[in-house]
Amino acid sequence: MRLALIFLLFSFQALASDPCENTGERFTFGEEPLASKLYEAAKNTELGAWEDGEFWQERFYYLGSVVAGSQELYVTYIDTSWGASSCRGTWRLIFFTKGFKQYAQYYAIAKPRVIGNSLDFSKGEREKTTIDISKGLPDFMNDGNDYFPIRKKQP
């Protein structure tokens, strides 16, 4: 009996320690149907959303719209959990044009709030950071923890 209880305990511990199986669960947050349309665009973007079966959970957020320079952009954020043995995460801040084409992307950055034409990173470990993007997207964006370079910027 004692051996059976020990075996049962280890079985439950093994199940509890491996939550990130590649089940491919997707969640969308934000104004609908716009959020879902943007998520579909992210699925067709290089380094955007992940392929089915290659992640545990993916949370897509439509955060709002901004004007950066002369370009009207949708601001989105993707938080993907993956890696059955390690439960790692990937984060991307992606800007889309009104035509649902990727305009720019910042990789591994925290999720901001959109306030007017500013991105507010209020949860930085080092500082609270607000970035005014009305004149355009910066080459490096500080989320209150570190600086992240712009990637995949389109003309």
Short mmCIF file of C-alpha atoms in Angstrom, two decimals:
data_model
loop_
_atom_site.label_atom_id
_atom_site.label_comp_id
_atom_site.label_asym_id
_atom_site.label_seq_id
_atom_site.Cartn_x
_atom_site.Cartn_y
_atom_site.Cartn_z
CA MET A 1 0.00 0.00 0.00
CA ARG A 2 2.79 2.41 0.93
CA LEU A 3 4.56 1.71 -2.37
CA ALA A 4 1.32 2.38 -4.29
CA LEU A 5 0.88 5.74 -2.54
CA ILE A 6 4.45 6.78 -3.34
CA PHE A 7 3.96 5.78 -6.98
CA LEU A 8 0.70 7.74 -7.12
CA LEU A 9 2.38 10.81 -5.60
CA PHE A 10 5.16 10.74 -8.22
CA SER A 11 2.61 10.26 -11.01
CA PHE A 12 0.69 13.38 -9.95
CA GLN A 13 3.92 15.34 -9.59
CA ALA A 14 4.98 14.35 -13.12
CA LEU A 15 1.63 15.52 -14.51
CA ALA A 16 1.78 18.80 -12.61
CA SER A 17 5.34 19.57 -13.67
CA ASP A 18 4.68 19.34 -17.43
CA PRO A 19 1.89 21.82 -18.22
CA CYS A 20 3.25 23.05 -21.56
CA GLU A 21 2.34 20.23 -23.91
CA ASN A 22 1.92 21.43 -27.50
CA THR A 23 -1.87 21.60 -27.42
CA GLY A 24 -2.01 24.78 -29.53
CA GLU A 25 -4.60 26.67 -27.46
CA ARG A 26 -5.27 30.14 -28.90
CA PHE A 27 -6.90 33.10 -27.15
CA THR A 28 -7.79 36.49 -28.61
CA PHE A 29 -8.34 39.67 -26.58
CA GLY A 30 -9.59 43.05 -27.73
CA GLU A 31 -12.24 44.66 -29.89
CA GLU A 32 -13.93 42.11 -32.14
CA PRO A 33 -14.04 41.36 -35.02
CA LEU A 34 -10.89 43.48 -35.52
CA ALA A 35 -8.79 41.47 -33.04
CA SER A 36 -9.55 38.20 -34.85
CA LYS A 37 -8.74 39.73 -38.25
CA LEU A 38 -5.42 41.01 -36.94
CA TYR A 39 -4.65 37.61 -35.41
CA GLU A 40 -5.25 35.99 -38.79
CA ALA A 41 -2.80 38.51 -40.28
CA ALA A 42 -0.27 37.60 -37.55
CA LYS A 43 -0.62 33.91 -38.43
CA ASN A 44 0.48 34.79 -41.98
CA THR A 45 3.41 36.95 -40.85
CA GLU A 46 6.99 35.74 -40.60
CA LEU A 47 7.87 35.62 -36.87
CA GLY A 48 4.25 36.38 -35.99
CA ALA A 49 1.89 33.78 -34.56
CA TRP A 50 3.10 30.19 -34.19
CA GLU A 51 2.07 27.16 -36.26
CA ASP A 52 -0.59 24.80 -34.89
CA GLY A 53 0.83 22.08 -32.66
CA GLU A 54 4.12 23.90 -31.96
CA PHE A 55 3.10 25.70 -28.76
CA TRP A 56 1.07 25.26 -25.60
CA GLN A 57 -0.88 28.55 -25.41
CA GLU A 58 -0.87 31.69 -27.48
CA ARG A 59 -2.55 34.89 -26.33
CA PHE A 60 -3.10 37.57 -28.97
CA TYR A 61 -3.99 41.11 -27.85
CA TYR A 62 -5.28 43.96 -29.96
CA LEU A 63 -4.10 46.94 -27.89
CA GLY A 64 -5.39 49.86 -30.00
CA SER A 65 -4.47 52.09 -32.90
CA VAL A 66 -1.87 54.85 -33.15
CA VAL A 67 -0.45 57.31 -35.65
CA ALA A 68 3.31 56.92 -35.98
CA GLY A 69 4.69 59.62 -38.25
CA SER A 70 2.21 59.66 -41.12
CA GLN A 71 1.28 55.98 -40.76
CA GLU A 72 -1.91 54.79 -39.04
CA LEU A 73 -1.11 51.51 -37.28
CA TYR A 74 -2.80 48.81 -35.27
CA VAL A 75 -0.85 47.79 -32.14
CA THR A 76 -0.90 44.09 -31.25
CA TYR A 77 0.91 41.82 -28.83
CA ILE A 78 1.48 38.06 -28.92
CA ASP A 79 2.43 36.05 -25.82
CA THR A 80 3.29 32.42 -26.70
CA SER A 81 4.11 29.67 -24.18
CA TRP A 82 5.94 26.65 -25.56
CA GLY A 83 8.41 23.90 -24.75
CA ALA A 84 6.95 20.87 -23.00
CA SER A 85 9.98 20.38 -20.80
CA SER A 86 10.65 24.03 -19.97
CA CYS A 87 7.46 26.07 -20.54
CA ARG A 88 9.30 28.97 -22.18
CA GLY A 89 7.74 32.15 -23.51
CA THR A 90 8.05 34.35 -26.58
CA TRP A 91 6.67 37.89 -26.72
CA ARG A 92 6.20 40.14 -29.74
CA LEU A 93 4.88 43.67 -30.12
CA ILE A 94 3.68 43.88 -33.72
CA PHE A 95 2.37 46.90 -35.61
CA PHE A 96 0.09 46.35 -38.60
CA THR A 97 -1.04 48.79 -41.28
CA LYS A 98 -4.73 49.43 -41.87
CA GLY A 99 -4.36 46.93 -44.75
CA PHE A 100 -3.40 44.20 -42.22
CA LYS A 101 0.25 44.04 -43.34
CA GLN A 102 3.05 43.89 -40.77
CA TYR A 103 4.72 47.29 -40.47
CA ALA A 104 7.19 46.63 -37.65
CA GLN A 105 7.94 44.28 -34.78
CA TYR A 106 9.80 44.32 -31.47
CA TYR A 107 10.80 40.92 -30.08
CA ALA A 108 10.95 39.91 -26.37
CA ILE A 109 9.51 43.23 -25.17
CA ALA A 110 6.90 43.65 -22.41
CA LYS A 111 3.25 44.37 -23.23
CA PRO A 112 2.41 48.10 -23.14
CA ARG A 113 -0.88 49.98 -22.82
CA VAL A 114 -1.79 52.29 -25.70
CA ILE A 115 -2.60 55.81 -24.51
CA GLY A 116 -3.21 58.15 -27.44
CA ASN A 117 -0.05 57.92 -29.57
CA SER A 118 2.07 56.68 -26.67
CA LEU A 119 3.03 53.23 -25.44
CA ASP A 120 2.96 53.00 -21.65
CA PHE A 121 5.17 50.37 -20.00
CA SER A 122 4.11 50.79 -16.39
CA LYS A 123 5.46 47.48 -15.07
CA GLY A 124 9.18 47.83 -15.80
CA GLU A 125 11.47 46.55 -13.07
CA ARG A 126 13.84 49.51 -13.45
CA GLU A 127 11.41 52.28 -14.29
CA LYS A 128 8.04 53.21 -15.72
CA THR A 129 8.45 54.17 -19.37
CA THR A 130 6.12 56.00 -21.72
CA ILE A 131 7.15 56.31 -25.36
CA ASP A 132 5.56 58.89 -27.65
CA ILE A 133 5.51 57.41 -31.15
CA SER A 134 3.68 60.26 -32.88
CA LYS A 135 6.84 61.10 -34.87
CA GLY A 136 7.51 57.46 -35.77
CA LEU A 137 8.63 54.21 -34.22
CA PRO A 138 12.04 54.34 -32.51
CA ASP A 139 14.92 52.11 -33.62
CA PHE A 140 15.17 50.91 -30.00
CA MET A 141 12.29 50.78 -27.53
CA ASN A 142 12.79 50.78 -23.74
CA ASP A 143 10.10 48.85 -21.84
CA GLY A 144 11.42 49.84 -18.41
CA ASN A 145 13.70 46.79 -18.25
CA ASP A 146 15.89 46.95 -21.34
CA TYR A 147 16.17 48.32 -24.89
CA PHE A 148 14.79 46.27 -27.78
CA PRO A 149 15.63 46.88 -31.46
CA ILE A 150 12.96 47.25 -34.10
CA ARG A 151 12.73 44.27 -36.44
CA LYS A 152 11.05 43.68 -39.76
CA LYS A 153 10.27 47.34 -40.37
CA GLN A 154 8.52 47.94 -43.68
CA PRO A 155 8.96 51.14 -45.70
#
